[in-house]
Each structure stands twice: as structure tokens, then as C-alpha cells.
């Protein structure tokens, strides 16, 4: 869980850095395509000199970024997002951006996502299913496992359906920070509230729960001590 949280925080940092260091908007580059081609939000902005690619894309769905012809990372143009300006941009062999900006650290985000998957798969990706198969009394194991599985897939659905909405509302960095915060709270709850079942048989786990498991927040919750006391 610690590795997962670290990866999420690192991803938030990478996306924040990519947004903060996105190519600036050049008034010369924007006017190069004609006044009518410039994004209206940019021309009416009070401080257009502070704009960069991300500012342009977030200002309005009618704005797009046309990269600099000499270097994608140099100041480019904030243009109206329509077929004519897109064609004019590509006619000069420039790259047209509507969903993201050119970044030198984009590869780092891909590597961190890969590291996140590597950390998640053998840890939180599998351990909950193992604990889920051990934690319920035998007569409730079927229904308990079913409820847990349904809850898991509903949670996955919620994340999938809200991710893009969150990135638009909070930005990519804010979204990953939100997930890191949720993971931190969840990890803390697991640490204090979930009993340790390592090295115990199903019968021992059931005896521990029958006696009444007390989370560490409520006092001593050593499973072996509780079992010895039971016997």
C-alpha cells in the first residue's frame, strides 16, 4: 500500500510538473494564422502573456494548441478548435493538440504507471481476495465473498466512470492526489481494523472472530494471544 501511495503521489507530481512547464503561448505564433483563427478566450484574456498550452486547453473546449513548427516545446499558438485552423496548423507540419500538451517528462508518467501496476498486482490486487477467503465463518463464506466481489467491481466501475470527470474538474495531478489520499485513509483503516490471519487455519480464524476481534484502536488485538486465551 505504501508503494501504491508513493506511485500515486509521484504521478501527481509528474502531471503537475508537465502542466506547469507546458509550452507557452506566443502572441506572434497565434496571430500568424490570422486574427479570426485565434481562440476567443485567449484574445479576451486579461493576462494572455501568462498563458501556456494547458491554460489554452482548459480555457474552453473551443481552444486548441498548435505546436511550434521548429520545436514542439517552444511557444506555440492558441487557436480556435475548428476544422479550418486544424488544417492550417497541420499544413505547416505542426502538431495539433486538444487533449494534452507536449512534455519532456511524459515518458516518466508512463514508467510510473507501469511501476504502479507492478506494485498493485502482487499486493492490493491479490491480498484482499486471499483475506476475503479466510475472514468469514464457513457458513457465511459464500455470501460474504459474493458481497465483497460485487462491492469490488462496483468500486472499479465508479473509478472508471468518474476518472475523466475528475481529471477535468481537478486536473490530472489533483485526481491522482485524491486517489493517494483515499488510499492512505484506506491503508490506515486496514492496518488498525483488519485482523492478521497469516499462519492461521480457518478454524483458528473463526475462533478468533467468535470470541470477538478487537481492532488495535480498541485495545490488544493479538490473534495468537486471543486464541491462547480461548483455549
PDB file of C-alpha atoms in Angstrom:
ATOM      1  CA  UNK A   1       0.000   0.000   0.000  1.00  0.00           C
ATOM      2  CA  UNK A   2       2.873   2.364   0.789  1.00  0.00           C
ATOM      3  CA  UNK A   3       4.343   1.737  -2.668  1.00  0.00           C
ATOM      4  CA  UNK A   4       0.956   2.388  -4.277  1.00  0.00           C
ATOM      5  CA  UNK A   5       0.523   5.680  -2.433  1.00  0.00           C
ATOM      6  CA  UNK A   6       4.086   6.687  -3.333  1.00  0.00           C
ATOM      7  CA  UNK A   7       3.433   5.983  -7.022  1.00  0.00           C
ATOM      8  CA  UNK A   8       0.193   7.978  -6.960  1.00  0.00           C
ATOM      9  CA  UNK A   9       1.882  10.963  -5.310  1.00  0.00           C
ATOM     10  CA  UNK A  10       4.767  10.735  -7.781  1.00  0.00           C
ATOM     11  CA  UNK A  11       2.301  10.631 -10.683  1.00  0.00           C
ATOM     12  CA  UNK A  12       0.574  13.710  -9.301  1.00  0.00           C
ATOM     13  CA  UNK A  13       3.942  15.462  -9.170  1.00  0.00           C
ATOM     14  CA  UNK A  14       4.791  14.480 -12.738  1.00  0.00           C
ATOM     15  CA  UNK A  15       1.465  15.688 -14.109  1.00  0.00           C
ATOM     16  CA  UNK A  16       1.731  18.911 -12.122  1.00  0.00           C
ATOM     17  CA  UNK A  17       5.218  19.489 -13.487  1.00  0.00           C
ATOM     18  CA  UNK A  18       4.082  18.735 -17.027  1.00  0.00           C
ATOM     19  CA  UNK A  19       1.229  21.230 -16.725  1.00  0.00           C
ATOM     20  CA  UNK A  20       3.387  23.907 -15.093  1.00  0.00           C
ATOM     21  CA  UNK A  21       6.118  23.607 -17.721  1.00  0.00           C
ATOM     22  CA  UNK A  22       3.869  23.251 -20.754  1.00  0.00           C
ATOM     23  CA  UNK A  23       4.899  25.328 -23.800  1.00  0.00           C
ATOM     24  CA  UNK A  24       3.907  28.976 -23.529  1.00  0.00           C
ATOM     25  CA  UNK A  25       1.504  30.690 -25.861  1.00  0.00           C
ATOM     26  CA  UNK A  26       3.121  33.141 -28.248  1.00  0.00           C
ATOM     27  CA  UNK A  27       1.059  36.062 -29.469  1.00  0.00           C
ATOM     28  CA  UNK A  28       3.162  36.091 -32.620  1.00  0.00           C
ATOM     29  CA  UNK A  29       2.507  32.400 -33.269  1.00  0.00           C
ATOM     30  CA  UNK A  30      -1.209  32.800 -32.576  1.00  0.00           C
ATOM     31  CA  UNK A  31      -1.615  35.809 -34.868  1.00  0.00           C
ATOM     32  CA  UNK A  32       0.446  34.026 -37.522  1.00  0.00           C
ATOM     33  CA  UNK A  33      -2.685  32.140 -38.582  1.00  0.00           C
ATOM     34  CA  UNK A  34      -4.825  35.283 -38.738  1.00  0.00           C
ATOM     35  CA  UNK A  35      -6.870  37.099 -36.127  1.00  0.00           C
ATOM     36  CA  UNK A  36     -10.000  35.065 -36.784  1.00  0.00           C
ATOM     37  CA  UNK A  37      -8.109  31.842 -36.129  1.00  0.00           C
ATOM     38  CA  UNK A  38      -7.033  32.764 -32.604  1.00  0.00           C
ATOM     39  CA  UNK A  39      -9.056  31.302 -29.743  1.00  0.00           C
ATOM     40  CA  UNK A  40     -11.538  33.957 -28.496  1.00  0.00           C
ATOM     41  CA  UNK A  41     -10.776  33.113 -24.862  1.00  0.00           C
ATOM     42  CA  UNK A  42      -7.125  33.947 -25.451  1.00  0.00           C
ATOM     43  CA  UNK A  43      -7.768  37.249 -27.216  1.00  0.00           C
ATOM     44  CA  UNK A  44     -10.143  38.384 -24.458  1.00  0.00           C
ATOM     45  CA  UNK A  45      -7.932  37.249 -21.577  1.00  0.00           C
ATOM     46  CA  UNK A  46      -6.723  39.915 -19.156  1.00  0.00           C
ATOM     47  CA  UNK A  47      -3.206  38.473 -18.977  1.00  0.00           C
ATOM     48  CA  UNK A  48      -2.562  36.364 -22.089  1.00  0.00           C
ATOM     49  CA  UNK A  49       1.217  36.598 -21.635  1.00  0.00           C
ATOM     50  CA  UNK A  50       0.955  34.147 -18.721  1.00  0.00           C
ATOM     51  CA  UNK A  51      -0.851  31.523 -20.784  1.00  0.00           C
ATOM     52  CA  UNK A  52       0.657  28.199 -21.674  1.00  0.00           C
ATOM     53  CA  UNK A  53      -0.643  25.180 -23.549  1.00  0.00           C
ATOM     54  CA  UNK A  54      -2.613  23.817 -20.577  1.00  0.00           C
ATOM     55  CA  UNK A  55      -4.184  27.216 -19.896  1.00  0.00           C
ATOM     56  CA  UNK A  56      -5.291  27.346 -23.509  1.00  0.00           C
ATOM     57  CA  UNK A  57      -6.858  23.881 -23.488  1.00  0.00           C
ATOM     58  CA  UNK A  58      -8.600  24.395 -20.146  1.00  0.00           C
ATOM     59  CA  UNK A  59      -9.930  27.840 -21.044  1.00  0.00           C
ATOM     60  CA  UNK A  60     -12.561  26.481 -23.385  1.00  0.00           C
ATOM     61  CA  UNK A  61     -13.442  23.429 -25.414  1.00  0.00           C
ATOM     62  CA  UNK A  62     -13.233  25.780 -28.402  1.00  0.00           C
ATOM     63  CA  UNK A  63      -9.479  26.246 -27.908  1.00  0.00           C
ATOM     64  CA  UNK A  64      -6.665  24.083 -29.229  1.00  0.00           C
ATOM     65  CA  UNK A  65      -2.881  24.276 -29.183  1.00  0.00           C
ATOM     66  CA  UNK A  66      -0.834  24.313 -32.364  1.00  0.00           C
ATOM     67  CA  UNK A  67       2.768  23.443 -31.567  1.00  0.00           C
ATOM     68  CA  UNK A  68       5.719  25.481 -32.739  1.00  0.00           C
ATOM     69  CA  UNK A  69       6.914  24.357 -36.145  1.00  0.00           C
ATOM     70  CA  UNK A  70      10.584  24.349 -35.156  1.00  0.00           C
ATOM     71  CA  UNK A  71      10.260  22.699 -31.742  1.00  0.00           C
ATOM     72  CA  UNK A  72       7.200  21.212 -30.060  1.00  0.00           C
ATOM     73  CA  UNK A  73       8.367  22.535 -26.687  1.00  0.00           C
ATOM     74  CA  UNK A  74       8.803  26.123 -27.866  1.00  0.00           C
ATOM     75  CA  UNK A  75       5.972  28.682 -27.572  1.00  0.00           C
ATOM     76  CA  UNK A  76       3.075  27.828 -29.855  1.00  0.00           C
ATOM     77  CA  UNK A  77      -0.345  29.126 -30.849  1.00  0.00           C
ATOM     78  CA  UNK A  78      -3.696  29.050 -29.052  1.00  0.00           C
ATOM     79  CA  UNK A  79      -6.197  28.688 -31.862  1.00  0.00           C
ATOM     80  CA  UNK A  80      -9.902  28.200 -32.297  1.00  0.00           C
ATOM     81  CA  UNK A  81     -10.658  24.499 -32.399  1.00  0.00           C
ATOM     82  CA  UNK A  82     -12.254  24.048 -35.787  1.00  0.00           C
ATOM     83  CA  UNK A  83     -11.516  22.180 -38.979  1.00  0.00           C
ATOM     84  CA  UNK A  84     -10.041  25.180 -40.809  1.00  0.00           C
ATOM     85  CA  UNK A  85      -7.461  26.102 -38.169  1.00  0.00           C
ATOM     86  CA  UNK A  86      -6.609  22.444 -37.656  1.00  0.00           C
ATOM     87  CA  UNK A  87      -5.922  22.081 -41.363  1.00  0.00           C
ATOM     88  CA  UNK A  88      -3.853  25.279 -41.383  1.00  0.00           C
ATOM     89  CA  UNK A  89      -1.815  24.044 -38.426  1.00  0.00           C
ATOM     90  CA  UNK A  90      -1.128  20.645 -39.954  1.00  0.00           C
ATOM     91  CA  UNK A  91      -0.378  22.200 -43.343  1.00  0.00           C
ATOM     92  CA  UNK A  92       2.736  23.707 -41.741  1.00  0.00           C
ATOM     93  CA  UNK A  93       3.696  20.287 -40.363  1.00  0.00           C
ATOM     94  CA  UNK A  94       2.817  21.261 -36.813  1.00  0.00           C
ATOM     95  CA  UNK A  95       1.170  19.039 -34.218  1.00  0.00           C
ATOM     96  CA  UNK A  96      -2.414  19.812 -33.180  1.00  0.00           C
ATOM     97  CA  UNK A  97      -3.303  19.296 -29.503  1.00  0.00           C
ATOM     98  CA  UNK A  98      -6.782  19.283 -27.987  1.00  0.00           C
ATOM     99  CA  UNK A  99      -6.462  16.853 -25.048  1.00  0.00           C
ATOM    100  CA  UNK A 100      -2.917  17.298 -23.793  1.00  0.00           C
ATOM    101  CA  UNK A 101       0.312  19.204 -24.270  1.00  0.00           C
ATOM    102  CA  UNK A 102       3.814  18.258 -25.412  1.00  0.00           C
ATOM    103  CA  UNK A 103       6.000  17.357 -22.457  1.00  0.00           C
ATOM    104  CA  UNK A 104       9.551  16.167 -21.991  1.00  0.00           C
ATOM    105  CA  UNK A 105       8.607  14.179 -18.892  1.00  0.00           C
ATOM    106  CA  UNK A 106       5.681  12.295 -20.398  1.00  0.00           C
ATOM    107  CA  UNK A 107       7.738   9.100 -20.530  1.00  0.00           C
ATOM    108  CA  UNK A 108       8.222   9.355 -16.761  1.00  0.00           C
ATOM    109  CA  UNK A 109       4.451   9.216 -16.272  1.00  0.00           C
ATOM    110  CA  UNK A 110       4.309   6.025 -18.351  1.00  0.00           C
ATOM    111  CA  UNK A 111       7.105   4.465 -16.291  1.00  0.00           C
ATOM    112  CA  UNK A 112       5.382   5.396 -13.035  1.00  0.00           C
ATOM    113  CA  UNK A 113       2.109   3.925 -14.246  1.00  0.00           C
ATOM    114  CA  UNK A 114       3.963   0.709 -15.031  1.00  0.00           C
ATOM    115  CA  UNK A 115       5.561   0.757 -11.579  1.00  0.00           C
ATOM    116  CA  UNK A 116       2.142   1.342 -10.031  1.00  0.00           C
ATOM    117  CA  UNK A 117       0.779  -1.757 -11.772  1.00  0.00           C
ATOM    118  CA  UNK A 118       3.798  -3.783 -10.642  1.00  0.00           C
ATOM    119  CA  UNK A 119       3.241  -2.681  -7.033  1.00  0.00           C
ATOM    120  CA  UNK A 120      -0.519  -3.152  -7.165  1.00  0.00           C
ATOM    121  CA  UNK A 121      -0.689  -6.603  -8.752  1.00  0.00           C
ATOM    122  CA  UNK A 122       1.092  -8.693  -6.076  1.00  0.00           C
ATOM    123  CA  UNK A 123      -0.177  -6.521  -3.217  1.00  0.00           C
ATOM    124  CA  UNK A 124      -3.583  -4.875  -3.090  1.00  0.00           C
ATOM    125  CA  UNK A 125      -4.552  -6.637  -6.299  1.00  0.00           C
ATOM    126  CA  UNK A 126      -4.406 -10.120  -4.756  1.00  0.00           C
ATOM    127  CA  UNK A 127      -4.157  -9.912  -0.959  1.00  0.00           C
ATOM    128  CA  UNK A 128      -7.754  -8.715  -0.410  1.00  0.00           C
ATOM    129  CA  UNK A 129      -9.042 -11.793  -2.241  1.00  0.00           C
ATOM    130  CA  UNK A 130      -6.904 -14.041  -0.045  1.00  0.00           C
ATOM    131  CA  UNK A 131      -8.071 -12.354   3.154  1.00  0.00           C
ATOM    132  CA  UNK A 132     -11.621 -12.403   1.841  1.00  0.00           C
ATOM    133  CA  UNK A 133     -11.481 -16.186   1.560  1.00  0.00           C
ATOM    134  CA  UNK A 134     -10.252 -16.575   5.150  1.00  0.00           C
ATOM    135  CA  UNK A 135     -12.040 -13.964   7.185  1.00  0.00           C
ATOM    136  CA  UNK A 136     -15.630 -15.243   7.110  1.00  0.00           C
ATOM    137  CA  UNK A 137     -17.085 -18.122   9.138  1.00  0.00           C
ATOM    138  CA  UNK A 138     -17.612 -21.205   6.999  1.00  0.00           C
ATOM    139  CA  UNK A 139     -21.392 -20.867   6.808  1.00  0.00           C
ATOM    140  CA  UNK A 140     -21.150 -17.242   5.644  1.00  0.00           C
ATOM    141  CA  UNK A 141     -18.118 -17.584   3.397  1.00  0.00           C
ATOM    142  CA  UNK A 142     -20.109 -17.878   0.182  1.00  0.00           C
ATOM    143  CA  UNK A 143     -22.398 -14.902   0.679  1.00  0.00           C
ATOM    144  CA  UNK A 144     -19.634 -12.825   2.274  1.00  0.00           C
ATOM    145  CA  UNK A 145     -17.296 -13.450  -0.634  1.00  0.00           C
ATOM    146  CA  UNK A 146     -20.068 -12.658  -3.094  1.00  0.00           C
ATOM    147  CA  UNK A 147     -20.873  -9.337  -1.435  1.00  0.00           C
ATOM    148  CA  UNK A 148     -17.177  -8.438  -1.348  1.00  0.00           C
ATOM    149  CA  UNK A 149     -16.744  -9.294  -5.039  1.00  0.00           C
ATOM    150  CA  UNK A 150     -19.762  -7.214  -6.053  1.00  0.00           C
ATOM    151  CA  UNK A 151     -18.506  -4.304  -3.939  1.00  0.00           C
ATOM    152  CA  UNK A 152     -15.101  -4.567  -5.589  1.00  0.00           C
ATOM    153  CA  UNK A 153     -16.453  -4.436  -9.127  1.00  0.00           C
ATOM    154  CA  UNK A 154     -18.874  -1.633  -8.292  1.00  0.00           C
ATOM    155  CA  UNK A 155     -15.925   0.352  -6.932  1.00  0.00           C
ATOM    156  CA  UNK A 156     -13.978  -0.349 -10.123  1.00  0.00           C
ATOM    157  CA  UNK A 157     -16.944   0.862 -12.156  1.00  0.00           C
ATOM    158  CA  UNK A 158     -17.178   4.074 -10.124  1.00  0.00           C
ATOM    159  CA  UNK A 159     -13.475   4.797 -10.638  1.00  0.00           C
ATOM    160  CA  UNK A 160     -13.710   4.099 -14.369  1.00  0.00           C
ATOM    161  CA  UNK A 161     -16.791   6.248 -14.855  1.00  0.00           C
ATOM    162  CA  UNK A 162     -15.567   9.209 -12.801  1.00  0.00           C
ATOM    163  CA  UNK A 163     -11.879   9.338 -13.736  1.00  0.00           C
ATOM    164  CA  UNK A 164     -12.218  11.601 -16.775  1.00  0.00           C
ATOM    165  CA  UNK A 165     -14.730  13.815 -14.970  1.00  0.00           C
ATOM    166  CA  UNK A 166     -12.302  14.188 -12.079  1.00  0.00           C
ATOM    167  CA  UNK A 167      -9.387  14.997 -14.372  1.00  0.00           C
ATOM    168  CA  UNK A 168     -11.439  17.766 -15.982  1.00  0.00           C
ATOM    169  CA  UNK A 169     -12.534  19.135 -12.602  1.00  0.00           C
ATOM    170  CA  UNK A 170      -9.335  18.670 -10.567  1.00  0.00           C
ATOM    171  CA  UNK A 171      -6.704  18.169 -13.240  1.00  0.00           C
ATOM    172  CA  UNK A 172      -4.603  15.029 -13.591  1.00  0.00           C
ATOM    173  CA  UNK A 173      -2.383  15.963 -10.647  1.00  0.00           C
ATOM    174  CA  UNK A 174      -5.352  16.661  -8.384  1.00  0.00           C
ATOM    175  CA  UNK A 175      -7.042  13.412  -9.365  1.00  0.00           C
ATOM    176  CA  UNK A 176      -4.014  11.290  -8.514  1.00  0.00           C
ATOM    177  CA  UNK A 177      -3.572  13.168  -5.242  1.00  0.00           C
ATOM    178  CA  UNK A 178      -7.211  12.424  -4.422  1.00  0.00           C
ATOM    179  CA  UNK A 179      -6.636   8.730  -5.093  1.00  0.00           C
ATOM    180  CA  UNK A 180      -3.472   8.836  -2.975  1.00  0.00           C
ATOM    181  CA  UNK A 181      -5.431  10.390  -0.103  1.00  0.00           C
ATOM    182  CA  UNK A 182      -8.173   7.771  -0.354  1.00  0.00           C
ATOM    183  CA  UNK A 183      -5.525   5.039  -0.432  1.00  0.00           C
ATOM    184  CA  UNK A 184      -3.830   6.496   2.649  1.00  0.00           C
ATOM    185  CA  UNK A 185      -7.095   6.557   4.601  1.00  0.00           C
ATOM    186  CA  UNK A 186      -7.927   3.037   3.437  1.00  0.00           C
ATOM    187  CA  UNK A 187      -4.467   1.747   4.301  1.00  0.00           C
ATOM    188  CA  UNK A 188      -4.727   3.223   7.794  1.00  0.00           C
ATOM    189  CA  UNK A 189      -8.132   1.598   8.282  1.00  0.00           C
ATOM    190  CA  UNK A 190      -6.793  -1.767   7.108  1.00  0.00           C
ATOM    191  CA  UNK A 191      -3.797  -1.534   9.430  1.00  0.00           C
ATOM    192  CA  UNK A 192      -5.903  -0.860  12.511  1.00  0.00           C
ATOM    193  CA  UNK A 193      -9.160  -2.678  11.766  1.00  0.00           C
ATOM    194  CA  UNK A 194      -8.391  -5.829   9.753  1.00  0.00           C
ATOM    195  CA  UNK A 195      -7.199  -8.842  11.786  1.00  0.00           C
ATOM    196  CA  UNK A 196      -3.980 -10.611  10.854  1.00  0.00           C
ATOM    197  CA  UNK A 197      -4.717 -14.109   9.532  1.00  0.00           C
ATOM    198  CA  UNK A 198      -1.208 -15.069   8.442  1.00  0.00           C
ATOM    199  CA  UNK A 199      -0.216 -18.565   9.557  1.00  0.00           C
ATOM    200  CA  UNK A 200      -3.645 -19.393  10.972  1.00  0.00           C
ATOM    201  CA  UNK A 201      -6.027 -22.116   9.912  1.00  0.00           C
ATOM    202  CA  UNK A 202      -9.639 -21.417   9.007  1.00  0.00           C
ATOM    203  CA  UNK A 203     -10.686 -22.847  12.365  1.00  0.00           C
ATOM    204  CA  UNK A 204      -8.318 -20.570  14.275  1.00  0.00           C
ATOM    205  CA  UNK A 205      -9.542 -17.510  12.408  1.00  0.00           C
ATOM    206  CA  UNK A 206     -13.144 -18.481  13.114  1.00  0.00           C
ATOM    207  CA  UNK A 207     -12.410 -18.969  16.822  1.00  0.00           C
ATOM    208  CA  UNK A 208     -10.732 -15.566  16.972  1.00  0.00           C
ATOM    209  CA  UNK A 209     -13.749 -13.888  15.398  1.00  0.00           C
ATOM    210  CA  UNK A 210     -16.230 -15.823  17.534  1.00  0.00           C
ATOM    211  CA  UNK A 211     -14.513 -14.551  20.651  1.00  0.00           C
ATOM    212  CA  UNK A 212     -14.836 -11.029  19.315  1.00  0.00           C
ATOM    213  CA  UNK A 213     -11.980  -9.416  17.443  1.00  0.00           C
ATOM    214  CA  UNK A 214     -10.956  -6.057  18.853  1.00  0.00           C
ATOM    215  CA  UNK A 215      -9.208  -3.680  16.444  1.00  0.00           C
ATOM    216  CA  UNK A 216      -5.894  -2.342  17.694  1.00  0.00           C
ATOM    217  CA  UNK A 217      -7.562   1.035  18.149  1.00  0.00           C
ATOM    218  CA  UNK A 218      -9.754  -0.553  20.806  1.00  0.00           C
ATOM    219  CA  UNK A 219      -7.038  -2.409  22.667  1.00  0.00           C
ATOM    220  CA  UNK A 220      -4.900  -5.524  22.319  1.00  0.00           C
ATOM    221  CA  UNK A 221      -5.787  -7.444  19.166  1.00  0.00           C
ATOM    222  CA  UNK A 222      -3.005 -10.031  19.019  1.00  0.00           C
ATOM    223  CA  UNK A 223      -4.667 -13.052  17.361  1.00  0.00           C
ATOM    224  CA  UNK A 224      -2.348 -15.602  18.968  1.00  0.00           C
ATOM    225  CA  UNK A 225      -2.964 -14.171  22.423  1.00  0.00           C
ATOM    226  CA  UNK A 226      -6.704 -14.217  21.848  1.00  0.00           C
ATOM    227  CA  UNK A 227      -6.580 -17.826  20.675  1.00  0.00           C
ATOM    228  CA  UNK A 228      -4.499 -18.897  23.679  1.00  0.00           C
ATOM    229  CA  UNK A 229      -6.965 -17.186  25.957  1.00  0.00           C
ATOM    230  CA  UNK A 230      -9.820 -19.003  24.249  1.00  0.00           C
ATOM    231  CA  UNK A 231      -8.175 -22.375  24.697  1.00  0.00           C
TER     232      UNK A 231
END
